[in-house]
Short mmCIF file of C-alpha atoms in Angstrom, two decimals:
data_model
loop_
_atom_site.label_atom_id
_atom_site.label_comp_id
_atom_site.label_asym_id
_atom_site.label_seq_id
_atom_site.Cartn_x
_atom_site.Cartn_y
_atom_site.Cartn_z
CA MET A 1 -2.23 9.42 -15.38
CA SER A 2 -2.91 10.98 -11.50
CA ASP A 3 -0.89 10.53 -8.97
CA TYR A 4 -1.68 10.40 -5.20
CA THR A 5 1.06 10.95 -2.58
CA SER A 6 0.76 10.12 1.24
CA SER A 7 2.40 12.64 3.73
CA ILE A 8 5.70 11.18 4.90
CA LYS A 9 4.85 8.84 8.15
CA ALA A 10 7.76 7.83 10.43
CA ILE A 11 7.85 4.30 11.68
CA ALA A 12 10.63 3.55 14.83
CA ALA A 13 12.20 0.31 13.19
CA PRO A 14 15.33 0.22 10.99
CA ARG A 15 15.05 0.40 7.45
CA THR A 16 15.96 -3.19 7.10
CA ARG A 17 13.14 -4.75 8.95
CA VAL A 18 10.35 -2.40 7.55
CA TYR A 19 11.59 -3.61 3.95
CA THR A 20 11.80 -7.00 4.96
CA ARG A 21 8.11 -6.99 6.39
CA LEU A 22 6.63 -4.74 3.55
CA SER A 23 8.67 -6.66 0.63
CA ASP A 24 7.06 -10.11 1.71
CA LEU A 25 3.13 -9.41 1.13
CA SER A 26 2.10 -12.71 2.97
CA GLY A 27 3.23 -10.71 6.09
CA LEU A 28 0.31 -8.06 5.62
CA ALA A 29 -2.24 -11.10 6.54
CA SER A 30 -1.63 -10.19 10.02
CA VAL A 31 -2.82 -6.76 9.54
CA GLN A 32 -6.18 -7.80 8.81
CA ASP A 33 -7.29 -7.99 12.53
CA ARG A 34 -5.91 -4.59 12.84
CA LEU A 35 -8.35 -3.25 10.60
CA PRO A 36 -11.20 -1.02 11.56
CA GLU A 37 -14.35 -2.99 12.21
CA GLU A 38 -16.49 -0.90 8.97
CA ALA A 39 -13.06 -1.78 7.07
CA ARG A 40 -13.31 -5.52 7.58
CA GLU A 41 -17.13 -5.71 6.80
CA LYS A 42 -16.42 -3.74 3.68
CA ILE A 43 -13.07 -5.46 2.27
CA MET A 44 -12.90 -8.88 1.70
CA ILE A 45 -9.33 -9.74 1.79
CA GLU A 46 -8.66 -12.84 0.00
CA PRO A 47 -5.53 -15.41 -0.01
CA ILE A 48 -2.05 -13.53 -0.05
CA ASP A 49 1.09 -14.66 -1.12
CA ARG A 50 5.16 -13.45 -1.04
CA ASP A 51 4.06 -11.50 -4.43
CA SER A 52 0.64 -11.04 -4.72
CA CYS A 53 -2.71 -10.01 -2.98
CA ALA A 54 -6.16 -9.99 -3.84
CA PHE A 55 -9.33 -7.81 -1.87
CA VAL A 56 -12.71 -7.21 -2.89
CA ILE A 57 -14.14 -3.74 -2.32
CA PRO A 58 -17.71 -2.98 -3.02
CA GLY A 59 -18.36 -0.71 -5.88
CA ALA A 60 -15.06 -1.45 -6.88
CA GLY A 61 -14.75 -5.24 -7.43
CA ARG A 62 -11.99 -7.67 -7.31
CA ILE A 63 -8.39 -6.05 -6.99
CA VAL A 64 -5.60 -7.91 -7.22
CA LEU A 65 -1.70 -6.22 -6.17
CA ARG A 66 1.59 -7.94 -7.24
CA VAL A 67 4.92 -6.70 -6.61
CA ILE A 68 6.38 -6.33 -9.71
CA GLU A 69 9.74 -4.39 -8.56
CA ARG A 70 11.98 -4.65 -5.41
CA GLU A 71 14.96 -2.09 -4.87
CA PRO A 72 16.47 -3.61 -1.62
CA GLU A 73 15.73 -1.52 1.34
CA GLY A 74 14.46 1.49 -0.67
CA THR A 75 11.50 0.97 -3.11
CA ILE A 76 8.55 -1.82 -3.59
CA LYS A 77 6.58 -1.18 -6.61
CA LEU A 78 3.10 -2.66 -6.85
CA ALA A 79 0.87 -2.69 -9.92
CA THR A 80 -2.59 -4.15 -10.27
CA ASP A 81 -2.76 -7.47 -12.09
CA GLN A 82 -6.73 -7.34 -12.46
CA SER A 83 -8.62 -4.44 -11.67
CA PRO A 84 -11.28 -2.27 -13.23
CA ILE A 85 -8.11 0.65 -13.01
CA ASP A 86 -5.15 0.32 -13.58
CA LEU A 87 -3.25 1.40 -10.43
CA THR A 88 0.74 1.32 -9.64
CA LEU A 89 1.90 1.88 -5.97
CA TRP A 90 5.35 2.56 -5.00
CA ILE A 91 6.30 2.49 -1.17
CA GLN A 92 9.31 4.34 -0.85
CA LEU A 93 11.47 4.08 2.44
CA LEU A 94 14.59 5.99 3.93
CA GLU A 95 16.28 6.18 7.29
CA PRO A 96 17.46 9.42 8.31
CA SER A 97 19.34 7.81 11.25
CA TYR A 98 19.17 4.33 12.52
CA GLY A 99 15.90 3.39 13.71
CA ASP A 100 14.11 5.85 12.29
CA THR A 101 12.23 5.09 8.87
CA ARG A 102 10.47 7.00 6.70
CA LEU A 103 7.48 5.83 4.69
CA ARG A 104 5.63 7.53 1.63
CA LEU A 105 3.15 6.09 -0.72
CA THR A 106 2.59 7.17 -4.01
CA LEU A 107 -0.24 5.74 -5.91
CA ARG A 108 -0.67 6.04 -9.94
CA ALA A 109 -4.04 5.59 -11.37
CA ASP A 110 -5.07 5.93 -15.25
CA LEU A 111 -7.95 7.52 -14.58
CA ASN A 112 -10.16 9.66 -17.21
CA PHE A 113 -11.29 13.20 -16.39
CA PHE A 114 -14.81 12.37 -14.66
CA MET A 115 -13.13 9.07 -13.13
CA ARG A 116 -10.66 11.39 -11.51
CA LYS A 117 -13.34 13.72 -10.36
CA MET A 118 -15.61 10.79 -8.92
CA ILE A 119 -13.06 9.15 -6.96
CA GLY A 120 -9.85 10.74 -6.79
CA SER A 121 -10.39 12.33 -3.29
CA LYS A 122 -11.20 8.66 -2.11
CA LEU A 123 -8.10 7.48 -3.35
CA ASN A 124 -6.30 10.46 -1.88
CA ASP A 125 -7.81 9.59 1.62
CA GLY A 126 -7.35 5.96 0.86
CA ILE A 127 -3.33 6.09 0.30
CA GLU A 128 -3.16 8.26 3.32
CA LYS A 129 -5.09 5.87 5.25
CA LEU A 130 -2.82 3.00 4.04
CA ALA A 131 0.17 4.74 5.02
CA GLU A 132 -1.05 5.22 8.52
CA MET A 133 -1.64 1.82 9.08
CA LEU A 134 1.63 0.48 7.53
CA THR A 135 2.90 2.63 10.53
CA MET A 136 1.05 0.44 13.23
CA ILE A 137 2.70 -3.11 11.79
CA PRO A 138 5.23 -4.38 14.59
CA TYR A 139 8.21 -4.15 12.71
CA ASN A 140 10.79 -5.06 15.80
CA ASP A 141 8.91 -8.49 16.50
#
């Protein structure tokens, strides 16, 4: 198992709102429009519901992420349901002071040595970009 962790990101919104928005994956559909053009061309996002989302990444195939655990206002745990690689993603939230939420992502991937060498840096970059993207969601609407 290999772990990839994002840096801690700040979100100017109460943790309750951030958790509510992120724990319901159907809200992520609004993020599609905020993706950079090259990402929209490469990643095809399929229907999203409250507990799962699916997308197709060229070269990696179809990946389905499903929420497997919710710890109110603290952690959201997702795992791959259908994927060429077993992945688990934790979204961790802390609120050092009201309206100042901190977010950190941790991705655990079941990779053999060769896969780790081939895609490890891409997963590291990807988890950082995903964390940054999650900070851009409007939480105070």
